[in-house]
Amino acid sequence: MVKLPYRQQKLEKVMDQEGLADEEKRMRRSQHARKETEFLRLKRTRLGLEDFESLKVIGRGAFGEVRLVQKKDTGHVYAMKILRKADMLEKEQVGHIRAERDILVEADSLWVVKMFYSFQDKMNLYLIMEFLPGGDMMTLLMKKDTLSEEATQFYIAETVLAIDSIHQLGFIHRDIKPDNLLLDSRGHVKLSDFGLCTGLKRAHRTEFYKNLNHSLPSDLTFQNMNSKRKAETWKRNRRQLAFSTVGTPDYIAPEVFMQNGYNKLCDWWSLGVIMYEMLIGYPPFCSETPQETYRKVMNWRETLIFPPEVPISEKAKDLILRQEPTFCSCVSVFCCEEEHRIGAVGVEEIKANPFFEGVDYDHIRERPAAIPIEIKSIDDTSNFDEFPDSDILTPTAAPEADLKNKDWVFVNYTYKRFEGLTARGAIPSYMKSSKR
């Protein structure tokens, strides 16, 4: 008996599960065969920048930008992440952008943004990702003063499942923050790294903060602000920090700054900080400077407090922070010592927390999102900030000599995803009822 190829085995299994009639199975097999033929053709074709039309800049960072693009032969819309090779080399980011590419190749989950292609030219690296028109959680939080506990429960529950999907692959995200929580067309969460300052940026280098730990006075003015003024100041500075090489250490677990190593539990600390921000209006360690934020993170036992003027439930507080000093290992929360942190015995421990009472994890992506997303067309960018155009796609001769001898570090960067192939000019199912 001839063994079927893996993708065809997968198709047969799905069709059996769906209980399809023989005629429907025949049509599916025929469609699959055409797709395989097209994939073989695509693998032999060199994909390049000329295959895409740039529509708009939708994100910008220290090392590159994200553009909304349309593939010329199919009309499909994607988010193109562009990273300058010279910057990757200068900032020692090569290993981290390679890791990101490899993770996106391996991850095949509803909870992770999908990468369809990756390629390069002399100047840049390109990641062709699915375009998620809902924007990111950072933008949503900047539009709102706070989120309700019901909305917070929804987004945190979905992010728990998203983070767990990465952990199951053996990866630690290490950079969980609102910037990296994207929202699809229906308002559901997908995990990504669209902050553009990926990997070991300066915000993650312990010495950057340790060297300044005693050099600057504490921002007493900020500490004495009420919650409303803190939220206003935070939002005013937040966007600038997101797009800088320094970044912000607000969401980073204290053990990540230490020299003793860390594990996947650091991602659950970050989620606790995001939950606090959703409910209070700003993260617990926010300050006027990243250095002061670092000091607050490292002294979290004294600095992580709930402002009395912003009332939230005890269930919410008890998931973020242990309310009374205790050494009981049965009391697990997001923001605490690593050895007592919730999630240490598995994700089920988090899902069973009283704060998530009533959450149907098996069908959460099928329910309406807590905050609906309005999408008017397949290229709707209304949920993104406005950015001026740039010259990142304009060839420049200056760095080419330097890059020529170092281009070997980007070998085998190219990738094409089989699942990215659909009918020519097809529109994603979620857009079929939308008016252009």
Short mmCIF file of C-alpha atoms in Angstrom, two decimals, residues 83-227:
data_model
loop_
_atom_site.label_atom_id
_atom_site.label_comp_id
_atom_site.label_asym_id
_atom_site.label_seq_id
_atom_site.Cartn_x
_atom_site.Cartn_y
_atom_site.Cartn_z
CA LEU A 83 14.11 44.89 8.40
CA ARG A 84 17.31 46.62 7.30
CA LYS A 85 20.22 44.16 7.12
CA ALA A 86 22.75 46.83 8.08
CA ASP A 87 20.82 47.58 11.28
CA MET A 88 20.43 43.88 12.07
CA LEU A 89 24.20 43.47 11.86
CA GLU A 90 25.07 46.67 13.70
CA LYS A 91 22.63 46.00 16.56
CA GLU A 92 23.52 42.28 16.74
CA GLN A 93 19.97 41.27 15.87
CA VAL A 94 20.73 38.60 13.25
CA GLY A 95 20.25 35.65 15.60
CA HIS A 96 17.00 37.04 16.90
CA ILE A 97 15.39 37.83 13.57
CA ARG A 98 16.42 34.33 12.44
CA ALA A 99 14.79 32.87 15.56
CA GLU A 100 11.62 34.85 14.88
CA ARG A 101 11.49 33.58 11.31
CA ASP A 102 12.06 29.98 12.45
CA ILE A 103 9.36 30.18 15.12
CA LEU A 104 6.84 31.59 12.64
CA VAL A 105 7.67 28.75 10.24
CA GLU A 106 7.11 26.13 12.94
CA ALA A 107 4.07 27.70 14.59
CA ASP A 108 0.81 26.63 12.98
CA SER A 109 -1.77 27.89 15.42
CA LEU A 110 -4.89 30.04 15.46
CA TRP A 111 -3.20 31.97 18.27
CA VAL A 112 -0.07 32.97 16.37
CA VAL A 113 0.10 35.38 13.45
CA LYS A 114 0.80 33.39 10.29
CA MET A 115 3.84 33.99 8.09
CA PHE A 116 3.34 33.09 4.43
CA TYR A 117 6.67 34.03 2.87
CA SER A 118 10.10 35.33 3.76
CA PHE A 119 12.77 36.55 1.37
CA GLN A 120 15.59 39.07 1.09
CA ASP A 121 17.45 41.39 -1.22
CA LYS A 122 20.78 43.19 -0.87
CA MET A 123 19.45 45.73 1.61
CA ASN A 124 16.54 44.21 3.54
CA LEU A 125 14.88 41.14 5.01
CA TYR A 126 11.16 40.69 4.33
CA LEU A 127 8.54 38.76 6.30
CA ILE A 128 5.16 38.47 4.58
CA MET A 129 2.57 38.01 7.32
CA GLU A 130 -1.18 37.77 7.48
CA PHE A 131 -2.69 41.24 7.82
CA LEU A 132 -4.74 41.55 11.01
CA PRO A 133 -6.95 44.64 10.54
CA GLY A 134 -7.90 44.99 14.21
CA GLY A 135 -4.56 46.63 15.06
CA ASP A 136 -2.81 45.86 18.35
CA MET A 137 -3.68 45.89 22.03
CA MET A 138 -1.44 48.89 22.68
CA THR A 139 -3.52 51.03 20.32
CA LEU A 140 -6.75 49.75 21.87
CA LEU A 141 -5.56 50.53 25.40
CA MET A 142 -4.46 54.01 24.37
CA LYS A 143 -7.98 54.70 23.07
CA LYS A 144 -9.62 53.53 26.30
CA ASP A 145 -9.13 54.82 29.83
CA THR A 146 -9.59 51.31 31.23
CA LEU A 147 -11.24 48.06 30.19
CA SER A 148 -14.10 46.46 32.06
CA GLU A 149 -13.38 43.28 34.01
CA GLU A 150 -15.50 41.38 31.49
CA ALA A 151 -13.40 42.65 28.57
CA THR A 152 -10.19 42.08 30.54
CA GLN A 153 -11.24 38.51 31.31
CA PHE A 154 -11.80 37.88 27.59
CA TYR A 155 -8.48 39.30 26.37
CA ILE A 156 -6.39 37.79 29.18
CA ALA A 157 -8.04 34.37 28.70
CA GLU A 158 -7.28 34.45 24.97
CA THR A 159 -3.71 35.56 25.63
CA VAL A 160 -3.27 32.68 28.10
CA LEU A 161 -4.12 30.26 25.28
CA ALA A 162 -1.87 32.14 22.85
CA ILE A 163 1.13 32.06 25.19
CA ASP A 164 0.51 28.39 25.97
CA SER A 165 0.56 27.57 22.25
CA ILE A 166 4.09 29.01 22.08
CA HIS A 167 5.17 27.20 25.25
CA GLN A 168 3.91 23.90 23.84
CA LEU A 169 6.35 24.34 20.95
CA GLY A 170 9.16 24.74 23.46
CA PHE A 171 9.56 28.49 23.03
CA ILE A 172 9.56 31.35 25.54
CA HIS A 173 8.25 34.58 24.04
CA ARG A 174 10.18 36.83 26.48
CA ASP A 175 8.55 39.98 25.10
CA ILE A 176 4.87 39.73 25.93
CA LYS A 177 3.41 43.25 25.83
CA PRO A 178 0.34 44.95 24.35
CA ASP A 179 2.27 45.87 21.18
CA ASN A 180 2.64 42.16 20.39
CA LEU A 181 -1.00 41.21 20.93
CA LEU A 182 -2.65 41.70 17.55
CA LEU A 183 -6.40 41.68 16.89
CA ASP A 184 -7.92 39.94 13.89
CA SER A 185 -10.94 41.11 11.90
CA ARG A 186 -13.31 39.83 14.61
CA GLY A 187 -11.33 41.26 17.52
CA HIS A 188 -9.67 38.04 18.67
CA VAL A 189 -6.07 37.90 19.89
CA LYS A 190 -3.07 36.61 17.95
CA LEU A 191 0.47 36.65 19.27
CA SER A 192 3.20 38.31 17.25
CA ASP A 193 6.29 40.44 17.51
CA PHE A 194 5.26 43.48 15.52
CA GLY A 195 6.89 45.88 17.96
CA LEU A 196 9.82 45.68 15.48
CA CYS A 197 12.45 46.00 18.23
CA THR A 198 12.66 42.21 18.46
CA GLY A 199 15.16 40.17 20.42
CA LEU A 200 17.84 41.47 22.74
CA LYS A 201 17.20 45.17 22.36
CA ARG A 202 18.68 47.51 24.92
CA ALA A 203 15.54 47.33 27.02
CA HIS A 204 16.35 43.66 27.61
CA ARG A 205 20.03 44.12 28.37
CA THR A 206 20.37 44.06 32.10
CA GLU A 207 23.53 46.13 32.13
CA PHE A 208 21.80 49.04 30.36
CA TYR A 209 19.67 49.55 33.46
CA LYS A 210 22.08 48.28 36.09
CA ASN A 211 24.70 50.83 35.05
CA LEU A 212 22.21 53.60 35.68
CA ASN A 213 20.55 52.10 38.72
CA HIS A 214 22.07 54.62 41.09
CA SER A 215 22.77 57.46 38.69
CA LEU A 216 19.35 59.06 38.52
CA PRO A 217 17.06 60.31 41.28
CA SER A 218 13.66 58.68 41.70
CA ASP A 219 10.83 60.41 39.84
CA LEU A 220 9.01 61.60 42.95
CA THR A 221 6.81 63.89 40.86
CA PHE A 222 5.44 60.90 38.94
CA GLN A 223 4.95 58.87 42.11
CA ASN A 224 2.82 61.64 43.62
CA MET A 225 0.47 61.85 40.62
CA ASN A 226 -3.06 60.48 40.91
CA SER A 227 -4.14 57.62 38.65
#
